[in-house]
GROMACS .gro file of N, CA, C and O in nm:
model
  444
    1MET      N    1  -2.231  -0.056  -1.397
    1MET     CA    2  -2.158   0.003  -1.291
    1MET      C    3  -2.193   0.011  -1.172
    1MET      O    4  -2.101   0.031  -1.085
    2THR      N    5  -2.289  -0.054  -1.129
    2THR     CA    6  -2.315  -0.124  -0.965
    2THR      C    7  -2.231  -0.208  -0.936
    2THR      O    8  -2.144  -0.177  -0.840
    3GLU      N    9  -2.181  -0.302  -1.002
    3GLU     CA   10  -2.095  -0.381  -1.000
    3GLU      C   11  -1.925  -0.335  -0.968
    3GLU      O   12  -1.829  -0.375  -0.864
    4ILE      N   13  -1.931  -0.215  -1.038
    4ILE     CA   14  -1.770  -0.134  -0.998
    4ILE      C   15  -1.814  -0.070  -0.867
    4ILE      O   16  -1.696  -0.072  -0.781
    5PHE      N   17  -1.881  -0.060  -0.845
    5PHE     CA   18  -1.910   0.093  -0.702
    5PHE      C   19  -1.934  -0.038  -0.622
    5PHE      O   20  -1.882  -0.017  -0.512
    6ASN      N   21  -2.015  -0.153  -0.598
    6ASN     CA   22  -1.983  -0.243  -0.468
    6ASN      C   23  -1.798  -0.288  -0.451
    6ASN      O   24  -1.809  -0.308  -0.306
    7ASP      N   25  -1.758  -0.336  -0.580
    7ASP     CA   26  -1.614  -0.330  -0.546
    7ASP      C   27  -1.553  -0.256  -0.458
    7ASP      O   28  -1.495  -0.278  -0.372
    8LEU      N   29  -1.535  -0.151  -0.514
    8LEU     CA   30  -1.468   0.031  -0.443
    8LEU      C   31  -1.503   0.036  -0.291
    8LEU      O   32  -1.459   0.090  -0.264
    9SER      N   33  -1.621  -0.010  -0.276
    9SER     CA   34  -1.702   0.043  -0.141
    9SER      C   35  -1.696  -0.096  -0.036
    9SER      O   36  -1.710  -0.085   0.117
   10LYS      N   37  -1.658  -0.171  -0.068
   10LYS     CA   38  -1.600  -0.311   0.013
   10LYS      C   39  -1.479  -0.303   0.097
   10LYS      O   40  -1.352  -0.236   0.064
   11LYS      N   41  -1.455  -0.340   0.175
   11LYS     CA   42  -1.383  -0.328   0.340
   11LYS      C   43  -1.252  -0.387   0.331
   11LYS      O   44  -1.311  -0.500   0.289
   12LEU      N   45  -1.173  -0.404   0.271
   12LEU     CA   46  -1.018  -0.506   0.323
   12LEU      C   47  -0.996  -0.548   0.424
   12LEU      O   48  -1.045  -0.428   0.552
   13HIS      N   49  -0.966  -0.642   0.487
   13HIS     CA   50  -0.989  -0.762   0.588
   13HIS      C   51  -0.839  -0.746   0.563
   13HIS      O   52  -0.777  -0.798   0.550
   14VAL      N   53  -0.768  -0.654   0.695
   14VAL     CA   54  -0.663  -0.655   0.734
   14VAL      C   55  -0.585  -0.717   0.855
   14VAL      O   56  -0.445  -0.728   0.882
   15GLY      N   57  -0.685  -0.784   0.898
   15GLY     CA   58  -0.639  -0.885   0.982
   15GLY      C   59  -0.710  -0.846   1.140
   15GLY      O   60  -0.780  -0.738   1.174
   16GLY      N   61  -0.695  -0.966   1.213
   16GLY     CA   62  -0.792  -0.992   1.354
   16GLY      C   63  -0.955  -0.945   1.309
   16GLY      O   64  -0.987  -1.012   1.219
   17HIS      N   65  -0.958  -0.838   1.348
   17HIS     CA   66  -1.100  -0.775   1.377
   17HIS      C   67  -1.127  -0.621   1.273
   17HIS      O   68  -1.241  -0.571   1.262
   18LYS      N   69  -1.001  -0.598   1.182
   18LYS     CA   70  -0.956  -0.511   1.119
   18LYS      C   71  -1.032  -0.496   1.023
   18LYS      O   72  -0.966  -0.572   0.876
   19LYS      N   73  -1.121  -0.432   0.945
   19LYS     CA   74  -1.144  -0.359   0.835
   19LYS      C   75  -1.157  -0.217   0.751
   19LYS      O   76  -1.253  -0.198   0.820
   20VAL      N   77  -1.077  -0.233   0.647
   20VAL     CA   78  -1.074  -0.058   0.596
   20VAL      C   79  -1.098  -0.074   0.449
   20VAL      O   80  -1.070  -0.155   0.472
   21PHE      N   81  -1.117   0.103   0.432
   21PHE     CA   82  -1.138   0.067   0.246
   21PHE      C   83  -0.981   0.085   0.220
   21PHE      O   84  -0.904   0.146   0.229
   22HIS      N   85  -0.965   0.047   0.123
   22HIS     CA   86  -0.855  -0.007   0.040
   22HIS      C   87  -0.789   0.176   0.021
   22HIS      O   88  -0.691   0.183  -0.032
   23ARG      N   89  -0.887   0.220   0.003
   23ARG     CA   90  -0.876   0.397  -0.051
   23ARG      C   91  -0.780   0.502   0.067
   23ARG      O   92  -0.711   0.575   0.020
   24GLU      N   93  -0.809   0.415   0.136
   24GLU     CA   94  -0.772   0.459   0.338
   24GLU      C   95  -0.610   0.433   0.368
   24GLU      O   96  -0.551   0.455   0.422
   25ILE      N   97  -0.597   0.324   0.266
   25ILE     CA   98  -0.441   0.297   0.309
   25ILE      C   99  -0.347   0.351   0.231
   25ILE      O  100  -0.358   0.411   0.093
   26VAL      N  101  -0.272   0.418   0.307
   26VAL     CA  102  -0.156   0.473   0.241
   26VAL      C  103  -0.017   0.407   0.240
   26VAL      O  104   0.032   0.401   0.121
   27MET      N  105  -0.015   0.257   0.318
   27MET     CA  106   0.146   0.228   0.343
   27MET      C  107   0.143   0.142   0.444
   27MET      O  108   0.080   0.130   0.547
   28ILE      N  109   0.206   0.012   0.396
   28ILE     CA  110   0.177  -0.069   0.445
   28ILE      C  111   0.351  -0.145   0.524
   28ILE      O  112   0.421  -0.136   0.396
   29ILE      N  113   0.381  -0.112   0.638
   29ILE     CA  114   0.537  -0.125   0.612
   29ILE      C  115   0.543  -0.327   0.718
   29ILE      O  116   0.450  -0.304   0.810
   30ALA      N  117   0.604  -0.375   0.674
   30ALA     CA  118   0.638  -0.525   0.693
   30ALA      C  119   0.725  -0.512   0.887
   30ALA      O  120   0.809  -0.442   0.870
   31ASP      N  121   0.717  -0.622   0.989
   31ASP     CA  122   0.734  -0.581   1.095
   31ASP      C  123   0.753  -0.730   1.169
   31ASP      O  124   0.685  -0.763   1.243
   32THR      N  125   0.860  -0.816   1.093
   32THR     CA  126   0.860  -0.960   1.128
   32THR      C  127   0.664  -1.009   1.062
   32THR      O  128   0.692  -1.022   0.959
   33ASN      N  129   0.697  -1.064   1.173
   33ASN     CA  130   0.541  -1.180   1.117
   33ASN      C  131   0.421  -1.033   1.185
   33ASN      O  132   0.275  -1.107   1.141
   34TYR      N  133   0.432  -0.915   1.201
   34TYR     CA  134   0.331  -0.824   1.214
   34TYR      C  135   0.383  -0.714   1.133
   34TYR      O  136   0.449  -0.702   0.976
   35SER      N  137   0.243  -0.646   1.085
   35SER     CA  138   0.249  -0.515   1.012
   35SER      C  139   0.168  -0.376   1.059
   35SER      O  140   0.108  -0.460   1.132
   36GLN      N  141   0.205  -0.273   0.996
   36GLN     CA  142   0.169  -0.146   1.058
   36GLN      C  143   0.098  -0.140   0.922
   36GLN      O  144   0.178  -0.070   0.801
   37VAL      N  145  -0.004  -0.079   0.909
   37VAL     CA  146  -0.104   0.011   0.815
   37VAL      C  147  -0.138   0.132   0.848
   37VAL      O  148  -0.148   0.161   0.988
   38HIS      N  149  -0.052   0.193   0.781
   38HIS     CA  150  -0.121   0.330   0.790
   38HIS      C  151  -0.183   0.302   0.720
   38HIS      O  152  -0.194   0.334   0.560
   39LEU      N  153  -0.325   0.462   0.753
   39LEU     CA  154  -0.400   0.566   0.699
   39LEU      C  155  -0.375   0.623   0.644
   39LEU      O  156  -0.284   0.719   0.741
   40SER      N  157  -0.483   0.721   0.555
   40SER     CA  158  -0.456   0.831   0.546
   40SER      C  159  -0.536   0.935   0.647
   40SER      O  160  -0.465   1.069   0.643
   41ASN      N  161  -0.617   0.864   0.772
   41ASN     CA  162  -0.619   1.014   0.836
   41ASN      C  163  -0.510   0.990   0.967
   41ASN      O  164  -0.547   1.039   1.102
   42GLY      N  165  -0.446   0.892   0.975
   42GLY     CA  166  -0.265   0.933   1.031
   42GLY      C  167  -0.277   0.800   1.149
   42GLY      O  168  -0.197   0.752   1.214
   43LYS      N  169  -0.412   0.750   1.193
   43LYS     CA  170  -0.402   0.623   1.215
   43LYS      C  171  -0.333   0.476   1.206
   43LYS      O  172  -0.319   0.512   1.110
   44ILE      N  173  -0.295   0.388   1.277
   44ILE     CA  174  -0.179   0.319   1.210
   44ILE      C  175  -0.235   0.213   1.342
   44ILE      O  176  -0.246   0.165   1.429
   45ILE      N  177  -0.309   0.087   1.217
   45ILE     CA  178  -0.343  -0.074   1.249
   45ILE      C  179  -0.245  -0.139   1.281
   45ILE      O  180  -0.166  -0.162   1.157
   46CYS      N  181  -0.199  -0.195   1.394
   46CYS     CA  182  -0.059  -0.293   1.375
   46CYS      C  183  -0.165  -0.433   1.397
   46CYS      O  184  -0.292  -0.467   1.498
   47THR      N  185  -0.147  -0.523   1.327
   47THR     CA  186  -0.181  -0.682   1.309
   47THR      C  187  -0.065  -0.767   1.288
   47THR      O  188   0.018  -0.740   1.226
   48SER      N  189  -0.128  -0.880   1.311
   48SER     CA  190  -0.080  -0.999   1.316
   48SER      C  191  -0.029  -1.042   1.164
   48SER      O  192   0.015  -1.201   1.148
   49THR      N  193  -0.107  -0.992   1.069
   49THR     CA  194  -0.102  -1.040   0.941
   49THR      C  195   0.014  -0.979   0.861
   49THR      O  196   0.049  -0.876   0.836
   50ASN      N  197   0.079  -1.104   0.784
   50ASN     CA  198   0.214  -1.055   0.717
   50ASN      C  199   0.201  -0.935   0.593
   50ASN      O  200   0.090  -0.990   0.513
   51ILE      N  201   0.248  -0.880   0.557
   51ILE     CA  202   0.277  -0.818   0.457
   51ILE      C  203   0.221  -0.885   0.322
   51ILE      O  204   0.112  -0.788   0.215
   52GLY      N  205   0.309  -0.997   0.342
   52GLY     CA  206   0.226  -1.068   0.184
   52GLY      C  207   0.118  -1.124   0.179
   52GLY      O  208   0.030  -1.102   0.060
   53LYS      N  209   0.058  -1.140   0.305
   53LYS     CA  210  -0.118  -1.172   0.322
   53LYS      C  211  -0.188  -1.064   0.257
   53LYS      O  212  -0.285  -1.101   0.205
   54ILE      N  213  -0.137  -0.971   0.306
   54ILE     CA  214  -0.200  -0.824   0.270
   54ILE      C  215  -0.227  -0.816   0.145
   54ILE      O  216  -0.285  -0.772   0.059
   55ALA      N  217  -0.085  -0.812   0.088
   55ALA     CA  218  -0.091  -0.816  -0.061
   55ALA      C  219  -0.175  -0.890  -0.139
   55ALA      O  220  -0.168  -0.825  -0.242
   56SER      N  221  -0.160  -1.008  -0.100
   56SER     CA  222  -0.222  -1.056  -0.148
   56SER      C  223  -0.379  -1.034  -0.193
   56SER      O  224  -0.451  -1.074  -0.322
   57ARG      N  225  -0.445  -1.018  -0.100
   57ARG     CA  226  -0.597  -0.937  -0.098
   57ARG      C  227  -0.574  -0.824  -0.176
   57ARG      O  228  -0.669  -0.783  -0.216
   58LEU      N  229  -0.459  -0.708  -0.170
   58LEU     CA  230  -0.490  -0.616  -0.290
   58LEU      C  231  -0.440  -0.621  -0.435
   58LEU      O  232  -0.430  -0.522  -0.511
   59THR      N  233  -0.453  -0.722  -0.468
   59THR     CA  234  -0.379  -0.787  -0.617
   59THR      C  235  -0.468  -0.743  -0.706
   59THR      O  236  -0.482  -0.659  -0.847
   60ASP      N  237  -0.623  -0.693  -0.715
   60ASP     CA  238  -0.748  -0.628  -0.794
   60ASP      C  239  -0.685  -0.474  -0.769
   60ASP      O  240  -0.768  -0.417  -0.924
   61PHE      N  241  -0.658  -0.430  -0.714
   61PHE     CA  242  -0.623  -0.266  -0.694
   61PHE      C  243  -0.476  -0.252  -0.770
   61PHE      O  244  -0.395  -0.260  -0.675
   62GLN      N  245  -0.529  -0.189  -0.870
   62GLN     CA  246  -0.343  -0.122  -0.991
   62GLN      C  247  -0.225  -0.013  -0.882
   62GLN      O  248  -0.143  -0.011  -0.886
   63ASN      N  249  -0.313   0.028  -0.784
   63ASN     CA  250  -0.228   0.143  -0.716
   63ASN      C  251  -0.161   0.107  -0.640
   63ASN      O  252  -0.100   0.215  -0.579
   64PHE      N  253  -0.167   0.022  -0.578
   64PHE     CA  254  -0.058  -0.051  -0.418
   64PHE      C  255   0.058  -0.145  -0.508
   64PHE      O  256   0.019  -0.248  -0.589
   65LYS      N  257   0.152  -0.065  -0.505
   65LYS     CA  258   0.319  -0.177  -0.542
   65LYS      C  259   0.355  -0.185  -0.434
   65LYS      O  260   0.396  -0.103  -0.323
   66ARG      N  261   0.434  -0.306  -0.427
   66ARG     CA  262   0.551  -0.389  -0.328
   66ARG      C  263   0.679  -0.276  -0.370
   66ARG      O  264   0.700  -0.342  -0.521
   67VAL      N  265   0.713  -0.210  -0.282
   67VAL     CA  266   0.814  -0.119  -0.361
   67VAL      C  267   0.966  -0.156  -0.261
   67VAL      O  268   1.095  -0.149  -0.335
   68HIS      N  269   0.957  -0.286  -0.121
   68HIS     CA  270   1.032  -0.328  -0.135
   68HIS      C  271   1.005  -0.470  -0.041
   68HIS      O  272   0.879  -0.436   0.007
   69ARG      N  273   1.102  -0.525   0.014
   69ARG     CA  274   1.036  -0.647   0.070
   69ARG      C  275   0.951  -0.586   0.261
   69ARG      O  276   0.886  -0.682   0.284
   70SER      N  277   0.995  -0.491   0.249
   70SER     CA  278   0.902  -0.444   0.391
   70SER      C  279   0.833  -0.345   0.376
   70SER      O  280   0.758  -0.275   0.472
   71TYR      N  281   0.777  -0.318   0.267
   71TYR     CA  282   0.693  -0.214   0.213
   71TYR      C  283   0.663  -0.225   0.096
   71TYR      O  284   0.643  -0.232  -0.026
   72LEU      N  285   0.475  -0.170   0.113
   72LEU     CA  286   0.333  -0.197   0.022
   72LEU      C  287   0.318  -0.068   0.058
   72LEU      O  288   0.264   0.026   0.133
   73ILE      N  289   0.322   0.033  -0.056
   73ILE     CA  290   0.282   0.186  -0.122
   73ILE      C  291   0.118   0.176  -0.206
   73ILE      O  292   0.153   0.136  -0.309
   74ASN      N  293   0.066   0.307  -0.204
   74ASN     CA  294  -0.046   0.283  -0.246
   74ASN      C  295  -0.011   0.404  -0.317
   74ASN      O  296   0.050   0.553  -0.258
   75THR      N  297   0.061   0.375  -0.454
   75THR     CA  298   0.043   0.497  -0.580
   75THR      C  299  -0.058   0.629  -0.530
   75THR      O  300   0.028   0.737  -0.605
   76ASP      N  301  -0.174   0.630  -0.503
   76ASP     CA  302  -0.210   0.724  -0.488
   76ASP      C  303  -0.159   0.861  -0.362
   76ASP      O  304  -0.168   0.973  -0.419
   77TYR      N  305  -0.087   0.799  -0.288
   77TYR     CA  306  -0.023   0.878  -0.249
   77TYR      C  307   0.146   0.991  -0.219
   77TYR      O  308   0.209   0.957  -0.181
   78LEU      N  309   0.174   0.861  -0.367
   78LEU     CA  310   0.324   0.876  -0.373
   78LEU      C  311   0.373   1.049  -0.436
   78LEU      O  312   0.268   1.100  -0.523
   79GLN      N  313   0.448   1.143  -0.405
   79GLN     CA  314   0.467   1.253  -0.403
   79GLN      C  315   0.599   1.284  -0.455
   79GLN      O  316   0.639   1.311  -0.599
   80ALA      N  317   0.697   1.206  -0.425
   80ALA     CA  318   0.818   1.188  -0.532
   80ALA      C  319   0.925   1.101  -0.471
   80ALA      O  320   0.894   0.980  -0.406
   81ILE      N  321   1.029   1.049  -0.545
   81ILE     CA  322   1.115   1.004  -0.590
   81ILE      C  323   1.246   1.020  -0.577
   81ILE      O  324   1.272   1.076  -0.610
   82ASN      N  325   1.277   1.000  -0.452
   82ASN     CA  326   1.474   0.998  -0.420
   82ASN      C  327   1.562   0.954  -0.392
   82ASN      O  328   1.598   0.949  -0.273
   83GLY      N  329   1.634   0.937  -0.528
   83GLY     CA  330   1.718   0.822  -0.516
   83GLY      C  331   1.635   0.690  -0.465
   83GLY      O  332   1.580   0.644  -0.546
   84ASN      N  333   1.699   0.668  -0.341
   84ASN     CA  334   1.624   0.488  -0.293
   84ASN      C  335   1.486   0.531  -0.179
   84ASN      O  336   1.466   0.435  -0.129
   85ILE      N  337   1.460   0.658  -0.154
   85ILE     CA  338   1.377   0.711  -0.079
   85ILE      C  339   1.219   0.740  -0.183
   85ILE      O  340   1.258   0.863  -0.236
   86ILE      N  341   1.143   0.690  -0.147
   86ILE     CA  342   1.015   0.733  -0.121
   86ILE      C  343   0.921   0.833  -0.022
   86ILE      O  344   0.947   0.790   0.105
   87ILE      N  345   0.861   0.971  -0.061
   87ILE     CA  346   0.830   1.073  -0.012
   87ILE      C  347   0.647   1.057  -0.060
   87ILE      O  348   0.640   1.087  -0.180
   88LEU      N  349   0.602   1.029   0.064
   88LEU     CA  350   0.478   1.040   0.030
   88LEU      C  351   0.354   1.137   0.027
   88LEU      O  352   0.445   1.208   0.110
   89LYS      N  353   0.274   1.141  -0.023
   89LYS     CA  354   0.209   1.255   0.023
   89LYS      C  355   0.134   1.396   0.194
   89LYS      O  356   0.173   1.482   0.218
   90ASN      N  357   0.157   1.243   0.264
   90ASN     CA  358   0.144   1.284   0.415
   90ASN      C  359   0.255   1.286   0.519
   90ASN      O  360   0.233   1.319   0.595
   91GLY      N  361   0.360   1.266   0.431
   91GLY     CA  362   0.491   1.284   0.507
   91GLY      C  363   0.581   1.198   0.494
   91GLY      O  364   0.705   1.184   0.590
   92LEU      N  365   0.481   1.062   0.503
   92LEU     CA  366   0.576   0.944   0.538
   92LEU      C  367   0.716   0.914   0.440
   92LEU      O  368   0.626   0.904   0.319
   93THR      N  369   0.775   0.808   0.468
   93THR     CA  370   0.931   0.794   0.420
   93THR      C  371   0.917   0.669   0.403
   93THR      O  372   0.899   0.596   0.503
   94CYS      N  373   0.983   0.616   0.255
   94CYS     CA  374   0.991   0.480   0.277
   94CYS      C  375   1.106   0.450   0.197
   94CYS      O  376   1.156   0.525   0.142
   95LEU      N  377   1.181   0.328   0.204
   95LEU     CA  378   1.286   0.277   0.086
   95LEU      C  379   1.260   0.235   0.001
   95LEU      O  380   1.092   0.182  -0.025
   96VAL      N  381   1.259   0.253  -0.122
   96VAL     CA  382   1.293   0.115  -0.239
   96VAL      C  383   1.369   0.068  -0.297
   96VAL      O  384   1.488   0.077  -0.299
   97SER      N  385   1.382  -0.054  -0.323
   97SER     CA  386   1.470  -0.186  -0.340
   97SER      C  387   1.514  -0.091  -0.511
   97SER      O  388   1.417  -0.082  -0.534
   98ARG      N  389   1.665  -0.129  -0.544
   98ARG     CA  390   1.711  -0.123  -0.660
   98ARG      C  391   1.630  -0.211  -0.798
   98ARG      O  392   1.610  -0.148  -0.872
   99ARG      N  393   1.613  -0.281  -0.745
   99ARG     CA  394   1.570  -0.431  -0.813
   99ARG      C  395   1.392  -0.350  -0.834
   99ARG      O  396   1.364  -0.389  -0.983
  100ARG      N  397   1.317  -0.302  -0.797
  100ARG     CA  398   1.193  -0.243  -0.809
  100ARG      C  399   1.199  -0.088  -0.820
  100ARG      O  400   1.058  -0.015  -0.899
  101ARG      N  401   1.275  -0.021  -0.771
  101ARG     CA  402   1.251   0.108  -0.800
  101ARG      C  403   1.263   0.148  -0.982
  101ARG      O  404   1.172   0.259  -1.001
  102GLU      N  405   1.338   0.063  -1.096
  102GLU     CA  406   1.290   0.096  -1.230
  102GLU      C  407   1.119   0.099  -1.279
  102GLU      O  408   1.105   0.206  -1.335
  103GLY      N  409   1.092  -0.059  -1.190
  103GLY     CA  410   0.932  -0.101  -1.244
  103GLY      C  411   0.820   0.042  -1.211
  103GLY      O  412   0.763   0.112  -1.236
  104LEU      N  413   0.861   0.072  -1.092
  104LEU     CA  414   0.778   0.226  -0.965
  104LEU      C  415   0.790   0.325  -1.099
  104LEU      O  416   0.726   0.355  -1.142
  105GLU      N  417   0.960   0.371  -1.112
  105GLU     CA  418   0.928   0.493  -1.212
  105GLU      C  419   0.918   0.443  -1.347
  105GLU      O  420   0.811   0.568  -1.422
  106ARG      N  421   0.817   0.362  -1.398
  106ARG     CA  422   0.788   0.316  -1.533
  106ARG      C  423   0.711   0.338  -1.518
  106ARG      O  424   0.597   0.416  -1.573
  107PHE      N  425   0.593   0.249  -1.410
  107PHE     CA  426   0.442   0.302  -1.414
  107PHE      C  427   0.415   0.440  -1.326
  107PHE      O  428   0.308   0.519  -1.404
  108THR      N  429   0.509   0.509  -1.258
  108THR     CA  430   0.440   0.698  -1.240
  108THR      C  431   0.499   0.774  -1.323
  108THR      O  432   0.372   0.844  -1.351
  109TYR      N  433   0.597   0.723  -1.469
  109TYR     CA  434   0.558   0.791  -1.584
  109TYR      C  435   0.451   0.779  -1.682
  109TYR      O  436   0.410   0.822  -1.732
  110SER      N  437   0.391   0.650  -1.638
  110SER     CA  438   0.243   0.595  -1.735
  110SER      C  439   0.115   0.716  -1.726
  110SER      O  440   0.049   0.671  -1.777
  111LEU      N  441   0.147   0.731  -1.619
  111LEU     CA  442   0.003   0.815  -1.506
  111LEU      C  443   0.010   0.952  -1.533
  111LEU      O  444  -0.004   1.030  -1.632
   0.00000   0.00000   0.00000
């Protein structure tokens, strides 16, 4: 039980000297070689780490889904899927690609 707690309490390195708890991440937006990490408290961390590298650090957490080549979301904050637009609980929106939409819908129905 303590091993699970320790894994959940570890901070995730998102780039530079910035570390955050994975549950605080709402969405990550790719911007060329940079990434914008949107947190649940409304803060945005801009880092020079690309979205692929951050996504590889999040593989242990099943609630993170790459929904578009430019977007990675935390499905805990998913509110609705409207066509090719995802609406998150804090009001943020992003696109979902045609190829990844079906997999995301299957994942959300299984919850």
